[in-house]
Coordinates of C-alpha atoms and ligand atoms in Angstrom, one line a residue:
V219 CA -133.3 75.3 144.9
V220 CA -135.9 73.5 142.8
S221 CA -139.7 73.7 143.4
Y222 CA -142.8 72.5 141.5
A223 CA -143.2 76.1 140.2
D224 CA -140.0 75.6 138.1
F225 CA -141.6 72.9 136.0
Q226 CA -143.6 73.2 132.7
N227 CA -146.9 71.4 133.2
G228 CA -148.8 69.2 130.8
L229 CA -146.4 69.7 127.9
S230 CA -146.9 67.3 124.9
L231 CA -144.2 64.7 124.6
K232 CA -144.5 64.7 120.8
P233 CA -141.8 67.3 120.1
L234 CA -139.5 65.6 122.6
S235 CA -139.2 62.4 120.6
S236 CA -138.1 61.9 117.0
L237 CA -141.2 59.7 116.5
G238 CA -143.5 62.6 117.4
I239 CA -145.7 60.3 119.5
G240 CA -146.9 60.7 123.1
G241 CA -149.4 62.4 125.4
P242 CA -148.7 65.1 127.9
A243 CA -146.0 65.0 130.6
R244 CA -147.0 66.0 134.1
Y245 CA -143.8 68.0 134.5
V246 CA -140.9 68.8 132.1
Y247 CA -137.6 70.6 132.9
E248 CA -134.5 71.2 130.7
A249 CA -131.3 70.8 132.7
S250 CA -128.2 72.5 131.3
T251 CA -125.7 72.0 134.1
I252 CA -124.6 69.1 136.2
E253 CA -125.4 71.1 139.3
K254 CA -128.9 71.7 138.2
M255 CA -129.3 68.0 137.3
Q256 CA -128.2 67.2 140.9
E257 CA -130.7 69.6 142.4
L258 CA -133.5 68.2 140.2
L259 CA -132.8 64.6 141.1
A260 CA -132.5 65.4 144.8
F261 CA -135.9 67.1 144.6
S262 CA -137.7 64.3 142.7
Y263 CA -136.1 61.7 145.0
K264 CA -137.4 63.5 148.1
E265 CA -140.8 64.0 146.5
K266 CA -140.9 60.3 145.3
L267 CA -141.7 61.6 141.8
P268 CA -141.3 59.2 138.9
T269 CA -138.5 60.7 136.9
L270 CA -137.0 60.0 133.5
V271 CA -133.9 61.6 132.0
I272 CA -133.9 61.8 128.2
G273 CA -131.5 63.1 125.6
K274 CA -132.7 63.8 122.1
G275 CA -135.6 61.3 122.2
S276 CA -134.4 59.5 119.1
N277 CA -135.0 56.0 120.6
I278 CA -138.1 56.5 122.7
L279 CA -141.7 55.5 122.2
F280 CA -143.8 57.6 124.6
D281 CA -147.3 56.5 125.5
D282 CA -150.5 58.1 124.3
Q283 CA -151.3 58.6 128.0
G284 CA -148.1 60.6 128.5
F285 CA -145.9 60.5 131.5
N286 CA -147.2 60.9 135.1
G287 CA -144.0 62.4 136.5
L288 CA -141.0 64.5 135.7
I289 CA -139.2 64.3 132.3
I290 CA -135.8 65.9 132.5
V291 CA -134.3 66.8 129.1
N292 CA -130.5 66.6 129.3
K293 CA -129.0 69.8 127.9
I294 CA -125.6 69.6 129.5
H295 CA -123.6 70.8 126.5
F296 CA -119.9 71.3 127.2
F297 CA -117.2 70.0 124.8
K298 CA -113.4 70.3 125.6
E299 CA -110.2 68.7 124.4
I300 CA -108.3 68.2 127.6
S301 CA -105.2 66.7 126.1
P302 CA -104.4 65.6 122.5
G303 CA -107.3 63.4 121.4
L304 CA -108.9 63.2 124.8
F305 CA -112.3 64.9 124.8
T306 CA -114.6 65.6 127.8
V307 CA -118.2 66.1 126.8
G308 CA -121.5 66.9 128.5
A309 CA -124.0 64.1 128.2
G310 CA -126.5 66.5 126.5
Y311 CA -124.0 67.3 123.7
P312 CA -125.2 66.3 120.3
F313 CA -123.5 63.0 119.4
S314 CA -123.5 63.7 115.7
R315 CA -121.8 67.1 116.2
L316 CA -119.2 65.4 118.4
G317 CA -118.5 62.9 115.5
I318 CA -118.2 65.8 113.0
Q319 CA -116.1 68.1 115.1
T320 CA -113.6 65.5 116.1
A321 CA -113.2 64.1 112.5
R322 CA -112.6 67.7 111.3
K323 CA -109.7 67.9 113.7
E324 CA -108.4 64.6 112.3
W325 CA -109.3 62.4 115.2
T326 CA -110.7 58.9 114.4
G327 CA -113.1 56.8 116.5
L328 CA -116.4 58.7 116.4
E329 CA -116.9 59.2 112.6
F330 CA -119.8 56.8 112.8
A331 CA -121.7 59.2 115.1
S332 CA -122.2 61.7 112.3
G333 CA -125.9 61.6 111.4
I334 CA -127.0 59.8 114.5
P335 CA -129.5 62.2 116.1
A336 CA -128.6 61.3 119.7
S337 CA -127.2 63.0 122.8
V338 CA -123.9 61.7 124.1
G339 CA -125.7 60.3 127.2
G340 CA -128.3 58.5 125.1
A341 CA -125.6 57.1 122.8
I342 CA -123.7 55.7 125.9
F343 CA -126.9 54.3 127.4
M344 CA -127.8 52.5 124.1
N345 CA -124.2 51.8 123.1
A346 CA -125.2 53.3 119.8
G347 CA -123.2 52.1 116.8
A348 CA -122.9 52.0 113.0
N349 CA -120.4 51.1 110.3
G350 CA -118.7 48.5 112.5
A351 CA -118.0 50.9 115.4
E352 CA -119.8 51.6 118.6
T353 CA -119.9 54.2 121.4
A354 CA -118.0 52.1 123.9
D355 CA -115.0 51.6 121.6
C356 CA -113.3 54.9 122.4
L357 CA -115.0 55.6 125.8
V358 CA -112.6 56.2 128.7
S359 CA -114.8 57.1 131.6
V360 CA -118.4 58.2 132.5
E361 CA -119.7 60.5 135.2
A362 CA -123.2 59.7 136.4
L363 CA -125.6 60.7 139.2
D364 CA -127.5 58.3 141.4
P365 CA -131.3 58.8 142.0
S366 CA -130.5 61.2 144.9
G367 CA -128.2 63.3 142.8
R368 CA -124.9 61.9 144.2
K369 CA -122.0 61.9 141.7
L370 CA -120.4 58.6 140.7
S371 CA -117.4 58.0 138.3
F372 CA -116.9 54.9 136.3
S373 CA -113.9 53.9 134.2
R374 CA -114.7 52.0 131.0
D375 CA -113.6 48.7 132.7
E376 CA -116.2 49.1 135.4
L377 CA -119.0 49.2 132.8
D378 CA -120.5 46.4 130.6
F379 CA -121.2 47.0 126.9
S380 CA -122.4 44.8 124.1
Y381 CA -124.5 45.2 121.0
R382 CA -126.9 48.1 121.8
Y383 CA -126.5 47.3 125.4
S384 CA -124.8 49.1 128.3
S385 CA -125.0 48.3 132.0
F386 CA -126.8 51.7 132.5
Q387 CA -129.9 49.9 131.1
M388 CA -129.9 47.8 134.3
Q389 CA -129.4 50.8 136.7
N390 CA -131.2 53.9 137.5
L391 CA -128.4 56.4 136.9
C392 CA -128.2 59.7 135.0
I393 CA -125.2 60.1 132.8
V394 CA -123.9 63.6 133.0
S395 CA -120.5 63.6 131.2
A396 CA -118.0 61.3 129.4
N397 CA -114.4 61.2 128.3
F398 CA -113.4 59.8 124.9
Q399 CA -109.9 59.0 123.7
L400 CA -109.5 59.2 119.9
S401 CA -106.5 58.5 117.7
H402 CA -105.0 60.7 115.0
S403 CA -106.0 60.0 111.4
E404 CA -105.7 62.3 108.4
S405 CA -108.5 60.5 106.6
A406 CA -111.0 60.8 109.5
R407 CA -112.9 63.7 107.9
D408 CA -113.3 61.9 104.5
R409 CA -114.5 58.8 106.3
Q410 CA -117.0 60.8 108.3
L411 CA -118.4 62.5 105.2
E412 CA -118.7 59.2 103.4
I413 CA -120.7 57.7 106.3
L414 CA -123.0 60.7 106.4
S415 CA -123.7 60.7 102.7
Y416 CA -124.4 56.9 102.7
R417 CA -126.7 57.3 105.7
K418 CA -128.7 60.0 103.9
K419 CA -129.0 57.8 100.8
T420 CA -130.1 54.7 102.5
Q421 CA -132.3 55.9 105.4
P422 CA -135.5 57.8 105.6
Y423 CA -133.6 60.6 107.2
S424 CA -136.2 63.4 107.3
E425 CA -139.1 61.2 108.4
K426 CA -140.5 60.8 112.0
T427 CA -138.7 57.5 113.0
A428 CA -136.6 56.1 115.8
G429 CA -133.9 54.7 113.6
C430 CA -133.7 50.9 113.5
I431 CA -136.5 49.6 115.5
F432 CA -135.3 46.0 115.8
K433 CA -131.9 44.7 116.8
N434 CA -130.2 42.6 114.3
P435 CA -130.4 38.9 115.3
E436 CA -127.1 37.1 115.6
G437 CA -125.6 36.7 112.2
G438 CA -128.7 38.2 110.5
N439 CA -130.2 41.5 109.4
A440 CA -133.5 42.6 110.8
G441 CA -134.2 44.9 107.9
A442 CA -133.7 42.1 105.4
L443 CA -135.9 39.7 107.3
I444 CA -138.7 42.3 107.4
E445 CA -138.3 42.9 103.7
E446 CA -138.3 39.2 102.9
A447 CA -141.6 38.9 104.9
G448 CA -143.0 41.3 102.3
L449 CA -143.6 44.0 104.9
K450 CA -142.1 47.1 103.3
G451 CA -144.9 49.7 103.3
F452 CA -147.0 47.6 105.7
T453 CA -149.2 49.9 107.8
V454 CA -151.2 50.0 111.0
G455 CA -153.2 53.2 111.3
H456 CA -150.7 56.0 110.7
A457 CA -147.6 53.8 111.6
Q458 CA -145.8 52.3 108.6
V459 CA -142.8 50.2 107.7
S460 CA -140.5 52.6 105.7
T461 CA -140.3 51.8 102.0
I462 CA -136.7 53.1 102.0
H463 CA -135.3 50.9 104.8
A464 CA -137.5 48.1 106.3
N465 CA -136.1 48.3 109.8
F466 CA -137.3 51.9 110.1
L467 CA -140.9 52.4 111.1
R468 CA -142.3 55.8 110.5
N469 CA -145.0 57.9 112.0
K470 CA -146.7 59.0 108.7
D471 CA -148.7 61.7 110.3
A472 CA -150.6 61.3 113.5
A473 CA -149.7 57.8 114.7
T474 CA -150.6 56.8 118.2
S475 CA -148.4 54.7 120.5
A476 CA -151.1 52.0 120.3
E477 CA -150.7 51.8 116.5
F478 CA -147.0 51.8 116.7
K479 CA -146.9 48.9 119.3
E480 CA -149.4 47.0 117.2
L481 CA -147.2 47.4 114.1
I482 CA -144.1 46.2 116.1
E483 CA -146.0 43.1 117.3
K484 CA -147.4 42.3 113.8
I485 CA -143.9 42.5 112.3
K486 CA -142.5 40.2 115.0
E487 CA -145.3 37.7 114.3
K488 CA -144.9 37.8 110.5
V489 CA -141.1 37.6 110.6
Y490 CA -141.3 34.7 113.0
K491 CA -143.7 32.9 110.6
S492 CA -141.6 33.5 107.5
S493 CA -138.1 33.0 109.0
G494 CA -138.4 31.4 112.4
C495 CA -136.5 34.4 113.8
K496 CA -137.6 36.1 116.9
L497 CA -137.0 39.9 116.6
E498 CA -136.3 42.0 119.6
H499 CA -137.1 45.7 119.5
E500 CA -134.5 48.3 120.3
V501 CA -136.8 51.3 120.8
R502 CA -137.5 52.1 124.5
E503 CA -141.2 52.0 125.4
I504 CA -141.9 54.4 128.2
T505 CA -145.0 53.6 130.3
P506 CA -147.1 56.5 131.9
D507 CA -145.6 55.6 135.3
G508 CA -142.0 55.3 134.2
Ligands
LIG829 C1 -132.8 58.9 111.9 C2 -132.2 58.0 113.0 C3 -131.0 57.3 112.8 C4 -130.5 56.5 113.8 N1 -129.3 55.8 113.6 C5 -128.8 55.0 114.6 C6 -127.6 54.3 114.4 O1 -127.0 54.4 113.3 N2 -127.1 53.6 115.4 C7 -127.7 53.5 116.6 O2 -127.2 52.8 117.5 N3 -128.9 54.2 116.8 C8 -129.4 54.9 115.8 N4 -130.6 55.6 116.1 C9 -131.3 55.5 117.4 C10 -130.9 56.5 118.5 O3 -130.3 57.7 117.9 C11 -129.9 55.9 119.5 O4 -130.5 54.8 120.2 C12 -129.4 56.9 120.5 O5 -128.4 56.3 121.3 C13 -130.5 57.5 121.4 O6 -130.0 58.7 122.0 P1 -130.9 59.8 122.6 O7 -130.1 60.9 123.2 O8 -131.9 60.3 121.6 O9 -131.7 59.0 123.7 P2 -133.2 59.1 124.1 O10 -134.0 58.5 123.0 O11 -133.5 60.4 124.6 O12 -133.3 58.0 125.3 C14 -133.0 56.6 125.0 C15 -132.9 55.9 126.4 O13 -131.7 56.4 127.0 C16 -132.0 56.9 128.3 N5 -131.1 58.1 128.5 C17 -130.9 59.1 127.6 N6 -130.1 60.0 128.1 C18 -129.7 59.5 129.3 C19 -128.7 60.0 130.3 N7 -128.1 61.1 130.2 N8 -128.6 59.2 131.4 C20 -129.3 58.1 131.6 N9 -130.1 57.6 130.7 C21 -130.3 58.3 129.5 C22 -133.4 57.3 128.2 O14 -134.0 57.3 129.5 C23 -134.0 56.2 127.3 O15 -134.3 55.0 128.1 C24 -131.1 56.4 115.1 C25 -132.3 57.2 115.3 C26 -132.8 58.0 114.3 C27 -134.1 58.8 114.5

């Protein structure tokens, strides 16, 4: 049974996000089983505690004021092949590892995941994608918990997905596991290695970033628009447009969320002026109250 004594208090959110930005969280807990996640949600529901489930924090901008509630880090880590090409995976499982492991076994469908520093749950929530593929493509079903911890199952057809969108973004549900059906392909491993090597060459891979900050506008490319507006290297405080890939914004050192948000707004303004295009950001801004 969960109690307040189980939580870590006042932990900095910086190490919990790839941007390395954020103040303290009132409470933090790492959940490594579905049962524990159910108990935690039931507790926070009863206590009316603002609660946020995160994965690897690779698409999150926490606030300098931190988070005035409970951050649950999803560490539900199982991985099993239940029939040929059908994988059941815990939502805390590293998405990149899933892409590499399945490609090694000559299964195609998730090669694009290799190098995306997400959890499986975060990848489903964002419908992460690359190289013309996205998470929803080979998804069969998802198991999630409602805010009180009750288990729900969804088949792929019961969920909506589009570019960097899943219906989970409109609901308050915690994804705990998923099934993916992949097909056999002898060249899967080669393709996966190619994708990873291209990613490492073209992206600021070892910097503090959240991947692409802006969604690509229909028929366009956000990175190209930012570059055309002359913004590569553009800086607000310690937040900077990457000189390697213009759609990546980096925390140079000690950027604050205020600087980061200002950089995002300035880019939107300048790109609108130079191209007439309204960019929309993909990174999730988390306010102190959830
Ligand atoms: C170097 C780098 C490269 C990247 N490349 C790509 C790319 O090629 N393609 C791409 O699409 N993205 C890319 N990203 C962005 C990021 O990896 C994705 O958006 C990813 O899907 C986020 O997963 P996460 O587990 O880190 O989620 P988090 O950042 O932890 O969370 C993101 C959102 O999902 C919610 N969430 C997370 N887990 C759950 C869960 N179990 N249940 C319910 N809600 C949940 C959170 O509450 C939050 O709102 C990149 C990021 C980096 C840093």
